Short mmCIF file of C-alpha atoms in Angstrom, two decimals:
data_model
loop_
_atom_site.label_atom_id
_atom_site.label_comp_id
_atom_site.label_asym_id
_atom_site.label_seq_id
_atom_site.Cartn_x
_atom_site.Cartn_y
_atom_site.Cartn_z
CA MET A 99 87.87 90.15 103.94
CA ALA A 100 90.13 91.64 101.25
CA THR A 101 92.16 89.14 99.22
CA PHE A 102 95.71 90.04 98.20
CA ARG A 103 97.26 88.48 95.08
CA LEU A 104 100.16 89.37 92.83
CA GLN A 105 99.78 90.17 89.12
CA GLY A 106 103.34 89.36 88.09
CA SER A 107 105.85 90.59 90.65
CA LYS A 108 105.25 94.35 90.47
CA VAL A 109 101.48 94.80 90.70
CA LEU A 110 99.28 93.99 93.71
CA ALA A 111 95.64 93.10 93.03
CA VAL A 112 93.26 93.41 95.99
CA ASP A 113 89.78 91.89 95.66
CA MET A 114 87.24 93.58 97.96
CA THR A 115 83.61 92.88 98.79
CA GLY A 116 82.71 95.98 100.78
CA ASP A 117 85.82 95.88 102.98
CA ALA A 118 88.76 98.29 103.11
CA VAL A 119 92.54 98.40 102.86
CA LYS A 120 95.17 101.00 103.70
CA ALA A 121 97.61 101.80 100.90
CA LYS A 122 100.43 104.15 100.06
CA ASN A 123 98.99 107.40 98.80
CA GLY A 124 99.09 107.54 95.01
CA ALA A 125 99.89 103.84 94.57
CA MET A 126 96.56 102.94 92.93
CA VAL A 127 97.13 102.31 89.21
CA ALA A 128 93.70 100.90 88.20
CA TYR A 129 90.45 99.53 89.63
CA ASP A 130 87.16 98.00 88.56
CA GLY A 131 83.87 98.08 90.41
CA ARG A 132 82.92 100.78 92.92
CA MET A 133 85.70 102.24 95.08
CA ALA A 134 85.97 105.15 97.49
CA PHE A 135 89.32 106.74 98.38
CA LYS A 136 90.08 108.74 101.53
CA LYS A 137 93.42 110.25 102.46
CA MET A 138 94.72 109.36 105.92
CA SER A 139 96.96 111.70 107.91
CA GLY A 140 100.34 110.83 109.34
CA GLY A 141 100.76 107.18 108.36
CA GLY A 142 100.47 106.01 111.94
CA GLU A 143 97.38 105.69 114.10
CA GLY A 144 96.57 108.38 116.60
CA LEU A 145 98.36 111.50 117.76
CA ARG A 146 101.67 109.74 118.51
CA GLY A 147 102.00 108.52 114.95
CA MET A 148 101.36 112.01 113.58
CA VAL A 149 103.75 113.69 116.01
CA THR A 150 106.64 111.27 115.48
CA ARG A 151 106.32 111.54 111.72
CA ARG A 152 106.44 115.32 111.99
CA LEU A 153 109.45 115.26 114.31
CA THR A 154 111.47 112.81 112.24
CA GLY A 155 110.52 114.26 108.88
CA GLU A 156 109.46 110.87 107.52
CA GLN A 157 106.87 111.04 104.77
CA MET A 158 104.34 108.22 104.87
CA GLU A 159 101.07 109.34 103.37
CA MET A 160 98.40 106.64 103.42
CA MET A 161 94.94 106.38 101.91
CA GLU A 162 91.96 104.18 102.74
CA VAL A 163 90.39 102.33 99.83
CA LYS A 164 86.94 100.82 100.36
CA GLY A 165 84.46 99.25 97.99
CA GLU A 166 83.50 96.30 95.84
CA GLY A 167 85.68 95.08 92.99
CA THR A 168 89.43 94.83 92.39
CA CYS A 169 91.97 97.56 93.02
CA TYR A 170 95.49 97.42 91.60
CA PHE A 171 98.50 98.97 93.35
CA ALA A 172 102.10 99.54 92.24
CA ASP A 173 104.88 102.03 92.93
CA ARG A 174 107.79 102.83 90.59
CA ALA A 175 107.93 99.24 89.28
CA SER A 176 109.13 98.00 92.68
CA GLU A 177 109.02 94.28 93.46
CA ILE A 178 106.16 93.38 95.81
CA ASN A 179 106.33 90.85 98.62
CA LEU A 180 103.28 89.53 100.50
CA VAL A 181 103.61 89.05 104.27
CA GLN A 182 101.05 87.04 106.25
CA LEU A 183 100.82 88.20 109.88
CA ARG A 184 99.29 86.00 112.56
CA GLY A 185 99.27 88.28 115.56
CA GLU A 186 102.91 89.30 115.32
CA LYS A 187 104.41 92.67 114.42
CA LEU A 188 106.11 93.66 111.17
CA TYR A 189 108.68 96.45 111.21
CA VAL A 190 109.17 98.08 107.80
CA GLU A 191 110.74 101.22 106.40
CA ALA A 192 107.96 103.72 105.63
CA SER A 193 108.93 103.98 101.96
CA ASN A 194 108.70 100.18 101.57
CA LEU A 195 105.11 99.73 102.81
CA LEU A 196 102.59 99.47 99.95
CA CYS A 197 99.32 98.14 101.39
CA THR A 198 97.76 96.44 104.42
CA GLU A 199 94.40 95.00 105.34
CA ALA A 200 92.33 97.53 107.27
CA ALA A 201 92.25 95.28 110.34
CA LEU A 202 96.02 95.55 110.76
CA ARG A 203 97.17 98.30 113.10
CA THR A 204 99.82 100.66 111.74
CA GLY A 205 101.93 102.93 113.87
CA THR A 206 105.47 104.01 114.64
CA SER A 207 108.14 102.28 116.69
CA PHE A 208 111.38 103.60 118.12
CA THR A 209 114.40 102.06 116.41
CA GLY A 210 117.22 104.01 118.06
CA LEU A 211 120.50 104.25 116.28
CA ARG A 212 119.45 102.14 113.32
CA GLY A 213 117.00 104.82 112.29
CA ALA A 214 119.59 107.53 112.83
CA SER A 215 122.15 105.64 110.74
CA GLN A 216 119.83 105.75 107.74
CA GLY A 217 118.98 109.39 108.08
CA ASN A 218 115.30 108.47 108.35
CA GLY A 219 114.81 109.62 111.92
CA LEU A 220 114.49 107.48 115.04
CA PHE A 221 111.20 105.80 114.19
CA THR A 222 110.09 103.14 111.72
CA THR A 223 106.67 101.89 110.72
CA SER A 224 105.06 98.97 112.56
CA VAL A 225 102.21 96.79 111.30
CA GLU A 226 100.52 94.49 113.80
CA GLY A 227 97.64 92.01 113.92
CA THR A 228 96.26 89.22 111.78
CA GLY A 229 96.08 89.72 108.03
CA GLN A 230 98.15 90.46 104.96
CA ALA A 231 100.53 93.28 104.18
CA ALA A 232 102.38 94.07 100.96
CA ILE A 233 105.90 95.47 101.16
CA MET A 234 108.12 96.69 98.33
CA SER A 235 111.77 96.22 97.49
CA ASP A 236 114.18 97.50 94.86
CA GLY A 237 114.67 94.17 93.10
CA PRO A 238 113.48 90.76 94.39
CA ALA A 239 113.76 90.68 98.18
CA VAL A 240 115.70 87.94 99.98
CA VAL A 241 114.18 86.64 103.22
CA LEU A 242 116.92 85.66 105.68
CA ARG A 243 116.29 83.69 108.86
CA VAL A 244 117.98 84.74 112.09
CA THR A 245 118.48 82.20 114.89
CA ARG A 246 120.05 82.51 118.32
CA ASP A 247 123.12 80.67 117.04
CA TYR A 248 123.40 82.65 113.80
CA PRO A 249 122.98 86.45 114.11
CA LEU A 250 122.80 88.52 110.94
CA GLN A 251 124.64 91.67 109.80
CA VAL A 252 122.83 93.88 107.26
CA ASP A 253 123.82 96.97 105.33
CA PRO A 254 121.38 99.75 106.39
CA GLY A 255 120.73 100.68 102.77
CA ALA A 256 119.63 97.13 101.90
CA TYR A 257 117.31 96.63 104.91
CA VAL A 258 113.59 96.50 104.10
CA ALA A 259 111.70 94.91 107.01
CA HIS A 260 111.76 92.28 109.75
CA THR A 261 109.46 90.16 111.90
CA GLY A 262 109.93 87.98 114.96
CA ASP A 263 111.68 88.31 118.30
CA LEU A 264 114.72 90.21 117.07
CA ARG A 265 117.03 92.69 118.77
CA GLN A 266 118.84 95.29 116.69
CA HIS A 267 122.30 96.63 117.41
CA PHE A 268 123.96 99.48 115.61
CA GLN A 269 127.62 98.82 114.72
CA SER A 270 130.05 101.43 113.45
CA GLY A 271 133.53 101.26 112.02
CA VAL A 272 133.04 98.65 109.31
CA ASN A 273 130.86 97.86 106.33
CA PHE A 274 131.02 95.32 103.54
CA ARG A 275 133.15 97.52 101.31
CA THR A 276 135.90 97.86 103.89
CA PHE A 277 136.42 94.09 103.79
CA ILE A 278 137.74 94.40 100.24
CA GLY A 279 139.57 97.68 100.70
CA GLU A 280 137.09 99.94 98.89
CA GLY A 281 135.63 101.73 101.87
CA SER A 282 136.48 105.21 103.05
CA GLY A 283 135.48 107.01 106.20
CA GLU A 284 133.30 105.58 108.98
CA ALA A 285 130.66 102.99 108.04
CA PHE A 286 127.78 101.16 109.73
CA GLN A 287 125.92 97.86 109.95
CA ILE A 288 122.79 96.58 111.64
CA ARG A 289 123.23 93.41 113.70
CA PHE A 290 120.11 91.30 114.31
CA GLU A 291 120.05 88.78 117.16
CA GLY A 292 117.27 86.44 118.29
CA GLU A 293 114.69 84.51 116.26
CA GLY A 294 112.99 85.95 113.21
CA LEU A 295 113.06 86.91 109.53
CA VAL A 296 114.76 89.87 107.85
CA TYR A 297 113.83 91.14 104.37
CA VAL A 298 116.81 92.46 102.39
CA GLN A 299 116.76 94.07 98.94
CA PRO A 300 119.52 93.59 96.33
CA SER A 301 120.02 97.34 96.02
CA GLU A 302 121.15 100.01 98.43
CA ARG A 303 119.10 103.15 98.95
CA ASN A 304 121.02 106.36 99.54
CA THR A 305 121.67 106.66 103.25
CA ILE A 306 123.77 108.56 105.68
CA GLY A 307 124.63 105.21 107.22
CA GLY A 308 126.60 103.80 104.28
CA GLU A 309 129.68 105.95 104.66
CA VAL A 310 130.24 109.37 106.24
#
């Protein structure tokens, strides 16, 4: 089984003994030992993953890395966060997924208006099973817990990923800037309800959902 470990906060080291991982295409920065690299199509498994990526225009090129030794991954000096899955499903923006164990199933999931608000299409990447995944954030990610008594509102540009039994609602008409009188035009939020964890980055990507 591949072993994930961080070298600092911006480089992922994966130790392999004949096993494989799936990683963002082009994210390998160094390796020792014997490694084989194979490009994977679509980013999701099966025809549905390929079709939805093509329809939504999302670019998630993945590669399979297999061998013996240590492979190092990084992408634009992004901060890396390790997520341990124990049978549950991780939902993550395609651009924020760096690497997963080969045993984890990757695909696409319908996200409705939240996806449309970001201009990333109506689908997001899902990772499911038992094993480790590495996700990226622009700056150190904050992991926020959502409970049934305390729902969470998130700026679409700051959202990275979430796990657990969470429901998403798309809200229009207000964002965090409008609270202090700096907003203009219509704005959006994501509201999470239920039980789970949400990963938020301290930087906003450019989105349609911020203000239009």
